[in-house]
Tab-separated table of C-alpha atoms (C1' of nucleotides) in Angstrom:
chain	number	residue	atom	x	y	z
A	1	UNK	CA	-4.027	23.420	45.245
A	2	UNK	CA	-5.472	27.224	44.985
A	3	UNK	CA	-1.602	28.166	44.663
A	4	UNK	CA	-1.442	25.906	41.654
A	5	UNK	CA	-4.530	27.033	39.947
A	6	UNK	CA	-3.692	30.501	40.444
A	7	UNK	CA	-0.525	30.114	38.612
A	8	UNK	CA	-1.538	27.612	35.753
A	9	UNK	CA	-4.874	29.003	35.332
A	10	UNK	CA	-5.043	32.529	36.630
A	11	UNK	CA	-4.223	34.249	33.503
A	12	UNK	CA	-7.408	32.341	32.155
A	13	UNK	CA	-10.220	32.462	34.664
A	14	UNK	CA	-11.589	35.117	36.648
A	15	UNK	CA	-11.008	35.060	40.434
A	16	UNK	CA	-14.717	33.798	40.725
A	17	UNK	CA	-14.413	30.711	38.802
A	18	UNK	CA	-10.968	30.019	40.378
A	19	UNK	CA	-12.686	29.681	43.500
A	20	UNK	CA	-15.210	27.462	42.540
A	21	UNK	CA	-12.615	25.386	40.394
A	22	UNK	CA	-11.065	25.233	43.853
A	23	UNK	CA	-14.113	24.243	45.941
A	24	UNK	CA	-15.373	21.628	43.653
A	25	UNK	CA	-12.250	20.306	41.912
A	26	UNK	CA	-10.248	16.965	43.101
A	27	UNK	CA	-6.556	17.393	43.230
A	28	UNK	CA	-4.900	14.354	41.800
A	29	UNK	CA	-1.278	13.246	41.741
A	30	UNK	CA	-0.986	10.570	38.901
A	31	UNK	CA	2.259	8.406	39.039
A	32	UNK	CA	3.849	7.971	35.686
A	33	UNK	CA	2.324	4.765	33.662
A	34	UNK	CA	-0.956	5.125	35.033
A	35	UNK	CA	-3.940	4.754	32.725
A	36	UNK	CA	-6.499	7.571	33.476
A	37	UNK	CA	-8.748	6.531	30.786
A	38	UNK	CA	-9.404	3.417	28.732
A	39	UNK	CA	-11.621	3.281	25.391
A	40	UNK	CA	-15.183	2.595	25.991
A	41	UNK	CA	-15.073	4.201	29.403
A	42	UNK	CA	-18.078	6.703	30.606
A	43	UNK	CA	-16.132	10.127	31.751
A	44	UNK	CA	-17.734	11.398	34.886
A	45	UNK	CA	-15.269	14.188	35.325
A	46	UNK	CA	-13.140	16.344	33.425
A	47	UNK	CA	-8.956	16.887	34.189
A	48	UNK	CA	-7.617	20.200	34.094
A	49	UNK	CA	-3.519	19.288	33.714
A	50	UNK	CA	-1.500	21.505	36.408
A	51	UNK	CA	2.012	19.660	35.377
A	52	UNK	CA	3.002	16.533	33.735
A	53	UNK	CA	2.215	15.142	30.555
A	54	UNK	CA	-0.463	12.789	29.352
A	55	UNK	CA	-0.385	10.495	26.110
A	56	UNK	CA	-3.329	10.099	24.065
A	57	UNK	CA	-3.928	6.505	22.092
A	58	UNK	CA	-6.097	5.122	19.768
A	59	UNK	CA	-6.803	1.577	19.266
A	60	UNK	CA	-7.983	-0.539	16.306
A	61	UNK	CA	-10.171	-3.783	16.647
A	62	UNK	CA	-7.190	-5.868	16.855
A	63	UNK	CA	-5.800	-4.178	19.796
A	64	UNK	CA	-3.246	-2.488	17.865
A	65	UNK	CA	-2.269	0.834	19.107
A	66	UNK	CA	-1.446	4.229	17.860
A	67	UNK	CA	-0.238	7.316	19.666
A	68	UNK	CA	-2.354	10.351	18.640
A	69	UNK	CA	-0.426	13.010	20.914
A	70	UNK	CA	0.559	14.273	24.053
A	71	UNK	CA	-1.395	17.149	26.283
A	72	UNK	CA	0.720	19.084	28.534
A	73	UNK	CA	0.066	21.755	31.720
A	74	UNK	CA	-2.693	24.044	30.689
A	75	UNK	CA	-4.375	21.782	28.535
A	76	UNK	CA	-7.291	19.789	29.037
A	77	UNK	CA	-8.492	16.696	27.284
A	78	UNK	CA	-11.074	17.992	24.776
A	79	UNK	CA	-11.994	14.166	24.150
A	80	UNK	CA	-13.153	14.290	27.592
A	81	UNK	CA	-14.865	17.138	26.994
A	82	UNK	CA	-16.304	15.726	24.141
A	83	UNK	CA	-17.547	12.713	25.742
A	84	UNK	CA	-18.819	14.190	29.082
A	85	UNK	CA	-21.011	16.561	27.136
A	86	UNK	CA	-22.211	14.125	24.762
A	87	UNK	CA	-22.863	11.533	27.438
A	88	UNK	CA	-20.738	9.267	25.216
A	89	UNK	CA	-18.044	6.254	25.851
A	90	UNK	CA	-14.202	7.449	25.317
A	91	UNK	CA	-12.947	7.052	21.968
A	92	UNK	CA	-9.434	6.853	23.362
A	93	UNK	CA	-7.120	5.879	26.003
A	94	UNK	CA	-4.999	8.199	28.037
A	95	UNK	CA	-1.858	7.065	30.065
A	96	UNK	CA	0.552	9.468	31.941
A	97	UNK	CA	3.477	9.900	30.204
A	98	UNK	CA	5.475	11.046	33.441
A	99	UNK	CA	4.107	12.181	36.894
A	100	UNK	CA	1.398	14.342	36.621
A	101	UNK	CA	-0.520	16.380	38.847
A	102	UNK	CA	-4.292	17.376	37.676
A	103	UNK	CA	-7.456	18.504	39.173
A	104	UNK	CA	-10.635	16.915	38.353
A	105	UNK	CA	-13.730	18.951	37.292
A	106	UNK	CA	-17.373	17.060	38.027
A	107	UNK	CA	-19.117	17.126	34.341
A	108	UNK	CA	-22.477	18.910	36.086
A	109	UNK	CA	-20.089	21.768	36.488
A	110	UNK	CA	-18.552	22.042	33.190
A	111	UNK	CA	-21.670	22.261	31.846
A	112	UNK	CA	-23.300	24.956	34.440
A	113	UNK	CA	-20.006	26.899	33.894
A	114	UNK	CA	-20.712	26.887	30.275
A	115	UNK	CA	-23.916	29.193	30.861
A	116	UNK	CA	-22.101	31.185	33.659
A	117	UNK	CA	-18.817	31.782	32.623
A	118	UNK	CA	-17.410	33.608	29.203
A	119	UNK	CA	-14.112	32.688	30.362
A	120	UNK	CA	-15.110	29.039	30.761
A	121	UNK	CA	-17.045	29.064	27.605
A	122	UNK	CA	-13.725	30.355	25.624
A	123	UNK	CA	-11.577	27.546	27.294
A	124	UNK	CA	-13.979	24.622	26.483
A	125	UNK	CA	-13.986	26.238	22.948
A	126	UNK	CA	-10.433	26.740	22.809
A	127	UNK	CA	-9.536	23.321	24.103
A	128	UNK	CA	-11.307	21.822	21.408
A	129	UNK	CA	-9.633	23.877	18.625
A	130	UNK	CA	-6.559	22.948	20.217
A	131	UNK	CA	-7.335	19.195	20.203
A	132	UNK	CA	-8.521	19.730	16.345
A	133	UNK	CA	-5.358	21.155	15.575
A	134	UNK	CA	-3.629	18.068	17.115
A	135	UNK	CA	-5.461	15.463	15.643
A	136	UNK	CA	-5.000	17.172	12.079
A	137	UNK	CA	-1.024	17.183	12.814
A	138	UNK	CA	-1.465	13.593	13.680
A	139	UNK	CA	-3.039	13.000	10.749
A	140	UNK	CA	-0.088	14.523	8.759
A	141	UNK	CA	2.090	12.804	10.537
A	142	UNK	CA	0.857	9.128	9.664
A	143	UNK	CA	-0.232	10.126	5.891
A	144	UNK	CA	2.557	12.103	5.006
A	145	UNK	CA	5.390	11.004	6.813
A	146	UNK	CA	7.676	7.721	6.384
A	147	UNK	CA	8.233	5.409	8.969
A	148	UNK	CA	11.559	7.368	9.459
A	149	UNK	CA	10.612	10.632	10.025
A	150	UNK	CA	7.831	9.601	12.471
A	151	UNK	CA	9.721	8.036	14.507
A	152	UNK	CA	12.496	10.973	14.816
A	153	UNK	CA	9.419	13.329	15.139
A	154	UNK	CA	8.052	10.890	18.016
A	155	UNK	CA	11.655	10.828	19.994
A	156	UNK	CA	11.750	14.840	19.642
A	157	UNK	CA	8.266	14.934	20.914
A	158	UNK	CA	8.976	12.418	23.730
A	159	UNK	CA	11.958	14.254	24.834
A	160	UNK	CA	10.233	17.546	24.880
A	161	UNK	CA	7.261	16.629	26.973
A	162	UNK	CA	9.600	14.536	29.117
A	163	UNK	CA	11.738	17.997	29.342
A	164	UNK	CA	14.804	15.431	28.797
A	165	UNK	CA	16.683	14.707	25.914
A	166	UNK	CA	17.238	11.083	27.379
A	167	UNK	CA	14.179	9.028	26.987
A	168	UNK	CA	13.942	5.861	28.853
A	169	UNK	CA	12.097	3.536	26.361
A	170	UNK	CA	12.504	0.111	24.832
A	171	UNK	CA	12.291	-0.422	21.050
A	172	UNK	CA	9.318	-2.662	21.521
A	173	UNK	CA	7.410	0.406	23.121
A	174	UNK	CA	8.092	2.366	20.563
A	175	UNK	CA	6.720	0.174	17.889
A	176	UNK	CA	3.674	-0.002	19.702
A	177	UNK	CA	2.874	3.723	20.028
A	178	UNK	CA	3.684	3.564	16.006
A	179	UNK	CA	2.002	0.608	15.012
A	180	UNK	CA	4.645	-0.975	13.661
A	181	UNK	CA	7.079	-3.891	14.541
A	182	UNK	CA	10.260	-3.742	17.069
A	183	UNK	CA	12.378	-4.951	13.950
A	184	UNK	CA	11.535	-2.390	11.943
A	185	UNK	CA	12.177	0.366	14.807
A	186	UNK	CA	15.384	-1.240	15.522
A	187	UNK	CA	16.349	-0.934	12.026
A	188	UNK	CA	15.384	3.063	11.853
A	189	UNK	CA	16.971	3.449	15.077
A	190	UNK	CA	20.055	2.220	14.031
A	191	UNK	CA	20.053	4.369	11.137
A	192	UNK	CA	19.039	7.401	12.785
A	193	UNK	CA	22.172	6.611	14.924
A	194	UNK	CA	24.183	6.312	11.937
A	195	UNK	CA	23.236	9.571	11.015
A	196	UNK	CA	24.507	11.289	14.350
A	197	UNK	CA	20.704	11.970	15.310
A	198	UNK	CA	20.348	9.689	18.562
A	199	UNK	CA	22.771	7.777	20.764
A	200	UNK	CA	21.174	4.086	21.516
A	201	UNK	CA	21.866	2.369	25.113
A	202	UNK	CA	19.621	-0.493	26.669
A	203	UNK	CA	16.155	1.057	27.800
A	204	UNK	CA	17.614	4.385	26.725
A	205	UNK	CA	17.784	6.817	23.508
A	206	UNK	CA	19.523	9.950	23.858
A	207	UNK	CA	18.059	12.538	21.352
A	208	UNK	CA	21.115	14.851	19.865
A	209	UNK	CA	19.483	16.636	17.004
A	210	UNK	CA	16.869	18.338	18.988
B	1	UNK	CA	-35.452	29.435	2.968
B	2	UNK	CA	-37.524	29.478	6.332
B	3	UNK	CA	-39.065	26.142	5.050
B	4	UNK	CA	-36.091	24.499	4.407
B	5	UNK	CA	-34.802	25.635	8.063
B	6	UNK	CA	-37.861	24.502	9.715
B	7	UNK	CA	-37.533	21.320	8.139
B	8	UNK	CA	-33.841	20.328	8.401
B	9	UNK	CA	-33.398	22.478	11.778
B	10	UNK	CA	-36.246	22.747	13.282
B	11	UNK	CA	-35.773	19.765	15.632
B	12	UNK	CA	-32.694	21.448	16.840
B	13	UNK	CA	-33.522	24.982	17.432
B	14	UNK	CA	-36.144	26.994	19.266
B	15	UNK	CA	-38.335	28.958	17.029
B	16	UNK	CA	-36.635	32.251	18.162
B	17	UNK	CA	-33.408	31.084	16.948
B	18	UNK	CA	-34.826	29.857	13.503
B	19	UNK	CA	-36.294	33.283	13.036
B	20	UNK	CA	-33.044	35.101	13.871
B	21	UNK	CA	-31.230	32.412	11.671
B	22	UNK	CA	-33.652	33.333	9.003
B	23	UNK	CA	-32.992	36.967	9.672
B	24	UNK	CA	-29.464	37.172	9.359
B	25	UNK	CA	-28.541	33.992	7.384
B	26	UNK	CA	-27.562	34.018	3.850
B	27	UNK	CA	-28.899	31.476	1.542
B	28	UNK	CA	-26.514	30.063	-1.114
B	29	UNK	CA	-26.824	27.531	-3.955
B	30	UNK	CA	-23.422	25.757	-4.780
B	31	UNK	CA	-22.576	23.811	-7.614
B	32	UNK	CA	-20.833	20.557	-7.594
B	33	UNK	CA	-16.686	21.186	-7.715
B	34	UNK	CA	-16.805	24.574	-6.152
B	35	UNK	CA	-14.343	25.127	-3.710
B	36	UNK	CA	-15.978	27.028	-0.153
B	37	UNK	CA	-12.775	27.120	1.840
B	38	UNK	CA	-8.960	26.941	0.675
B	39	UNK	CA	-6.205	26.440	3.361
B	40	UNK	CA	-5.385	29.609	4.855
B	41	UNK	CA	-8.599	31.589	4.305
B	42	UNK	CA	-9.798	33.821	7.504
B	43	UNK	CA	-13.334	32.396	7.598
B	44	UNK	CA	-16.140	35.043	8.251
B	45	UNK	CA	-18.917	32.809	8.527
B	46	UNK	CA	-20.338	29.270	9.235
B	47	UNK	CA	-22.264	27.206	6.882
B	48	UNK	CA	-25.671	25.177	8.099
B	49	UNK	CA	-25.793	22.235	5.511
B	50	UNK	CA	-29.422	21.927	4.275
B	51	UNK	CA	-28.783	19.658	1.105
B	52	UNK	CA	-25.652	18.035	-0.542
B	53	UNK	CA	-22.684	17.093	0.674
B	54	UNK	CA	-19.347	18.744	0.912
B	55	UNK	CA	-15.424	17.031	1.533
B	56	UNK	CA	-13.010	17.986	3.076
B	57	UNK	CA	-9.439	17.903	2.423
B	58	UNK	CA	-6.235	18.297	4.075
B	59	UNK	CA	-3.092	18.893	2.371
B	60	UNK	CA	0.867	18.513	3.137
B	61	UNK	CA	3.485	21.324	2.163
B	62	UNK	CA	4.322	19.368	-1.175
B	63	UNK	CA	0.463	20.138	-2.120
B	64	UNK	CA	-0.171	16.421	-1.958
B	65	UNK	CA	-3.946	16.228	-0.610
B	66	UNK	CA	-6.063	13.785	1.535
B	67	UNK	CA	-9.637	13.527	2.090
B	68	UNK	CA	-10.628	13.521	5.790
B	69	UNK	CA	-14.235	13.089	5.602
B	70	UNK	CA	-17.573	14.137	4.026
B	71	UNK	CA	-20.341	16.280	5.987
B	72	UNK	CA	-23.660	16.195	5.010
B	73	UNK	CA	-27.084	17.826	5.547
B	74	UNK	CA	-27.924	18.663	8.984
B	75	UNK	CA	-24.096	18.920	9.999
B	76	UNK	CA	-21.793	22.223	9.736
B	77	UNK	CA	-18.057	22.427	9.501
B	78	UNK	CA	-16.500	22.076	12.831
B	79	UNK	CA	-13.135	23.619	11.469
B	80	UNK	CA	-14.643	26.462	10.075
B	81	UNK	CA	-16.545	26.884	14.086
B	82	UNK	CA	-12.913	26.560	15.386
B	83	UNK	CA	-11.544	29.257	13.142
B	84	UNK	CA	-14.368	31.484	13.486
B	85	UNK	CA	-14.348	31.382	17.317
B	86	UNK	CA	-10.340	31.323	17.269
B	87	UNK	CA	-10.067	33.860	14.843
B	88	UNK	CA	-7.220	31.708	13.237
B	89	UNK	CA	-6.715	30.378	9.463
B	90	UNK	CA	-8.337	27.375	8.059
B	91	UNK	CA	-6.356	23.869	8.202
B	92	UNK	CA	-8.450	22.708	5.621
B	93	UNK	CA	-10.227	22.861	2.231
B	94	UNK	CA	-13.537	22.101	1.470
B	95	UNK	CA	-15.009	21.513	-1.930
B	96	UNK	CA	-18.619	20.730	-2.824
B	97	UNK	CA	-18.965	17.277	-3.305
B	98	UNK	CA	-22.610	17.257	-4.826
B	99	UNK	CA	-24.601	20.455	-5.966
B	100	UNK	CA	-25.378	21.835	-2.210
B	101	UNK	CA	-27.547	24.283	-0.646
B	102	UNK	CA	-26.508	26.023	2.655
B	103	UNK	CA	-27.163	28.880	4.878
B	104	UNK	CA	-24.431	31.274	5.848
B	105	UNK	CA	-24.207	32.516	9.414
B	106	UNK	CA	-22.260	35.576	10.663
B	107	UNK	CA	-19.299	34.981	13.100
B	108	UNK	CA	-20.561	37.745	15.161
B	109	UNK	CA	-23.994	36.183	15.321
B	110	UNK	CA	-22.732	32.732	16.299
B	111	UNK	CA	-20.813	33.984	18.753
B	112	UNK	CA	-24.014	36.097	20.649
B	113	UNK	CA	-26.216	32.892	20.264
B	114	UNK	CA	-23.699	30.935	22.378
B	115	UNK	CA	-24.541	32.702	25.401
B	116	UNK	CA	-28.118	33.415	24.245
B	117	UNK	CA	-29.393	30.237	23.059
B	118	UNK	CA	-28.801	26.859	24.739
B	119	UNK	CA	-29.645	24.735	22.025
B	120	UNK	CA	-27.291	26.561	19.742
B	121	UNK	CA	-24.595	25.777	22.511
B	122	UNK	CA	-25.551	22.232	22.338
B	123	UNK	CA	-25.407	22.237	18.902
B	124	UNK	CA	-22.025	23.791	18.252
B	125	UNK	CA	-20.835	21.325	20.965
B	126	UNK	CA	-21.996	18.588	19.203
B	127	UNK	CA	-20.809	19.433	16.153
B	128	UNK	CA	-17.486	19.661	17.537
B	129	UNK	CA	-17.643	15.901	18.878
B	130	UNK	CA	-18.756	14.801	15.709
B	131	UNK	CA	-15.926	16.296	13.648
B	132	UNK	CA	-13.815	14.838	16.224
B	133	UNK	CA	-15.178	11.585	16.068
B	134	UNK	CA	-14.499	11.790	11.924
B	135	UNK	CA	-11.133	13.006	12.394
B	136	UNK	CA	-10.635	9.720	14.350
B	137	UNK	CA	-12.215	7.714	12.042
B	138	UNK	CA	-9.735	9.187	9.320
B	139	UNK	CA	-6.958	8.344	11.516
B	140	UNK	CA	-8.103	5.127	11.768
B	141	UNK	CA	-8.278	4.533	8.262
B	142	UNK	CA	-5.024	5.779	7.328
B	143	UNK	CA	-3.122	4.119	9.951
B	144	UNK	CA	-4.996	0.782	10.172
B	145	UNK	CA	-6.216	-0.431	6.790
B	146	UNK	CA	-4.314	-1.285	3.849
B	147	UNK	CA	-4.630	0.726	0.520
B	148	UNK	CA	-6.943	-1.850	-0.721
B	149	UNK	CA	-9.480	-1.390	1.946
B	150	UNK	CA	-9.185	2.320	2.184
B	151	UNK	CA	-10.220	2.472	-1.567
B	152	UNK	CA	-13.180	0.494	-1.101
B	153	UNK	CA	-14.127	2.182	1.793
B	154	UNK	CA	-13.588	5.649	-0.224
B	155	UNK	CA	-15.660	4.088	-2.865
B	156	UNK	CA	-18.526	3.218	-0.562
B	157	UNK	CA	-18.504	6.313	1.139
B	158	UNK	CA	-18.950	8.371	-1.918
B	159	UNK	CA	-21.628	6.220	-3.337
B	160	UNK	CA	-23.588	6.956	0.300
B	161	UNK	CA	-23.281	10.825	0.103
B	162	UNK	CA	-24.067	10.853	-3.496
B	163	UNK	CA	-27.080	8.683	-3.035
B	164	UNK	CA	-26.180	6.873	-6.213
B	165	UNK	CA	-23.909	3.598	-6.674
B	166	UNK	CA	-22.450	4.854	-9.898
B	167	UNK	CA	-19.427	7.265	-8.722
B	168	UNK	CA	-18.533	10.022	-11.713
B	169	UNK	CA	-14.542	9.964	-10.720
B	170	UNK	CA	-11.440	8.905	-12.499
B	171	UNK	CA	-8.541	7.111	-11.194
B	172	UNK	CA	-6.163	9.903	-11.244
B	173	UNK	CA	-9.054	11.979	-8.721
B	174	UNK	CA	-9.065	9.108	-6.665
B	175	UNK	CA	-5.276	8.915	-6.425
B	176	UNK	CA	-5.393	12.675	-5.201
B	177	UNK	CA	-7.956	12.202	-2.565
B	178	UNK	CA	-6.201	9.177	-0.969
B	179	UNK	CA	-2.782	10.771	-1.411
B	180	UNK	CA	-1.357	8.042	-3.946
B	181	UNK	CA	-0.494	7.493	-7.624
B	182	UNK	CA	-2.774	6.723	-10.297
B	183	UNK	CA	-1.248	3.366	-10.990
B	184	UNK	CA	-1.600	2.088	-7.526
B	185	UNK	CA	-5.444	3.244	-7.853
B	186	UNK	CA	-5.658	1.163	-11.433
B	187	UNK	CA	-4.440	-1.666	-10.071
B	188	UNK	CA	-6.079	-1.941	-6.898
B	189	UNK	CA	-9.486	-0.921	-8.891
B	190	UNK	CA	-8.626	-3.983	-11.221
B	191	UNK	CA	-8.777	-6.256	-8.293
B	192	UNK	CA	-11.525	-5.237	-6.812
B	193	UNK	CA	-13.637	-5.797	-10.138
B	194	UNK	CA	-12.397	-9.302	-10.360
B	195	UNK	CA	-13.533	-9.885	-6.755
B	196	UNK	CA	-16.493	-8.932	-7.885
B	197	UNK	CA	-17.372	-5.730	-5.722
B	198	UNK	CA	-16.981	-3.262	-8.566
B	199	UNK	CA	-17.347	-2.327	-12.020
B	200	UNK	CA	-15.028	-0.542	-14.245
B	201	UNK	CA	-16.256	2.155	-16.669
B	202	UNK	CA	-14.641	5.393	-18.355
B	203	UNK	CA	-14.703	8.037	-15.588
B	204	UNK	CA	-17.649	5.799	-13.731
B	205	UNK	CA	-17.181	3.222	-11.156
B	206	UNK	CA	-20.125	0.850	-10.426
B	207	UNK	CA	-20.055	-0.244	-6.537
B	208	UNK	CA	-21.937	-3.458	-6.109
B	209	UNK	CA	-20.856	-4.550	-2.525
B	210	UNK	CA	-22.510	-1.786	-0.921
C	1	DT	C1'	-10.896	12.637	-40.398
C	2	DT	C1'	-6.514	14.064	-38.151
C	3	DT	C1'	-4.677	15.749	-34.064
C	4	DG	C1'	-4.107	16.023	-29.168
C	5	DA	C1'	-5.741	15.766	-24.577
C	6	DT	C1'	-7.488	12.352	-21.050
C	7	DG	C1'	-8.153	7.974	-19.204
C	8	DC	C1'	-6.762	3.555	-18.479
C	9	DG	C1'	-4.092	-0.999	-18.556
C	10	DT	C1'	0.028	-3.537	-17.531
C	11	DA	C1'	4.748	-4.499	-17.188
C	12	DA	C1'	9.089	-4.050	-14.688
C	13	DC	C1'	11.592	-2.249	-11.575
C	14	DA	C1'	12.025	0.446	-6.973
C	15	DA	C1'	11.738	1.334	-2.101
C	16	DA	C1'	9.610	1.208	1.911
C	17	DA	C1'	7.582	-1.609	5.672
C	18	DG	C1'	6.624	-5.997	7.490
C	19	DT	C1'	7.920	-10.972	8.963
C	20	DT	C1'	11.028	-14.879	10.574
C	21	DA	C1'	14.240	-16.535	12.675
C	22	DC	C1'	18.064	-16.430	15.458
C	23	DA	C1'	22.365	-14.763	17.711
C	24	DT	C1'	24.490	-11.837	21.338
C	25	DT	C1'	24.079	-8.645	25.067
C	26	DA	C1'	22.464	-7.323	29.211
C	27	DC	C1'	19.904	-7.373	33.501
C	28	DT	C1'	17.525	-10.327	37.659
C	29	DA	C1'	16.412	-13.940	40.431
C	30	DC	C1'	18.021	-17.583	42.712
D	1	DG	C1'	28.246	-18.052	39.838
D	2	DT	C1'	24.249	-20.013	36.484
D	3	DA	C1'	19.716	-19.727	34.503
D	4	DG	C1'	16.373	-17.131	32.608
D	5	DT	C1'	14.484	-13.124	30.769
D	6	DA	C1'	14.027	-9.029	28.153
D	7	DA	C1'	16.546	-6.030	25.009
D	8	DT	C1'	18.662	-5.490	21.122
D	9	DG	C1'	21.106	-6.608	16.474
D	10	DT	C1'	20.934	-8.321	11.944
D	11	DA	C1'	20.091	-11.168	7.815
D	12	DA	C1'	17.096	-12.906	4.606
D	13	DC	C1'	12.916	-12.977	3.120
D	14	DT	C1'	7.648	-11.046	1.496
D	15	DT	C1'	4.261	-7.938	1.161
D	16	DT	C1'	2.765	-3.576	0.049
D	17	DT	C1'	3.123	0.497	-1.950
D	18	DG	C1'	5.256	3.883	-5.227
D	19	DT	C1'	7.536	4.691	-9.891
D	20	DT	C1'	8.450	4.677	-14.543
D	21	DA	C1'	7.166	3.843	-18.761
D	22	DC	C1'	4.657	2.748	-22.872
D	23	DG	C1'	0.721	1.344	-25.584
D	24	DC	C1'	-4.338	1.608	-26.786
D	25	DA	C1'	-8.836	3.589	-26.303
D	26	DT	C1'	-11.799	7.582	-26.201
D	27	DC	C1'	-13.770	11.422	-26.873
D	28	DA	C1'	-13.667	16.812	-28.488
D	29	DA	C1'	-12.125	20.409	-31.268
D	30	DA	C1'	-10.246	21.921	-35.798
DNA sequence: TTTGATGCGTAACAAAAGTTACATTACTAC
DNA sequence: GTAGTAATGTAACTTTTGTTACGCATCAAA
């Protein structure tokens, strides 16, 4: 684990902190599709992403979903931070978008380190800042873009975090993430294909105009 | 100033910190409508709200606005925090919703206090948490509610922060805040009036069903 | 009191998004 | 193979939201 820590977080944290993380952190290998956090969960530890990507979702009373954003390596989930430090329930759902490696840090330690390591404090504040920015971007997307633009952005983002322009997904799954209906997505996808921006296949979409 | 500090923040901060705030903070009286922060501004100090309310807005490339939320006494602007600590530009606009009293804290101090006062650290983290929650609520509103529901929620929120069920606002102003057109708002307001939820007057709306 | 500006009401229409229904095509299990 | 299921395509329609256009009311300045 120390190798990967060094590699992905070495530029952020001093050796002593890396050592501490190495001592108390739990290394976890997460398969694609696994639900990491459910809405209402109490969070007992905080993940540091080593590789892979995680999809963050919001849900309303009726169970309708909406994707907020993806987080990638070097990130942590500021929602988790928020919940840990506030000792409150999770407001979001987190699902592994790809196979993912991460290191779990117990809450107690992250609080202790806040006072102890300046670099940790910086990291936590920076994470809050990043997540805030991404939430604002999510708001921009929902509020200012039309569905066809949102759809194309979604496909590009998904291609990005998967490091692959061929996306394995069904129309129905997209519809759930974007909080609309399958028919609407099929219709808009067809238009995107006609415009030469994507290629449609069963269970797969190839993003051309990246 | 110390009186008001004591009154609104006494339960949060220890005496020593209150004293420091009193020494370095600048008291400001803001009239309704004044723009406190513009998108792209670099933030040099951070506001502690003593009384009144501030409207936080987002804007897209074409200059279209969208209200995110109101902040009230006891709050601070976590966006400001975020920008100060990251030394980055403001992503939002802040406008005084009512006459407002606040205390400005210089950036240098807020960083210093993070290491020095546990209560300050808690306050900063709690503020991040609160703002995150409000951003999520804003997303819920935009993504899951229809325009008539958003409108009624907007009116209720506005009545709330103004401590007055008679709202001084034009249809055009509402349209700007909700990122839609005046005609749409007029239409939906009329429906709300017919449903007995509000009363319409020139430049004023009375919220009945609070 | 006229003029101009602002605020509001409303009709008519257009565009975007959501819904229902059904057909076709692939894949899977038997 | 065949049956069943999941995925997709598409038409027809409704609802919601956005746009354009215009009339009327109110208010303030000249």
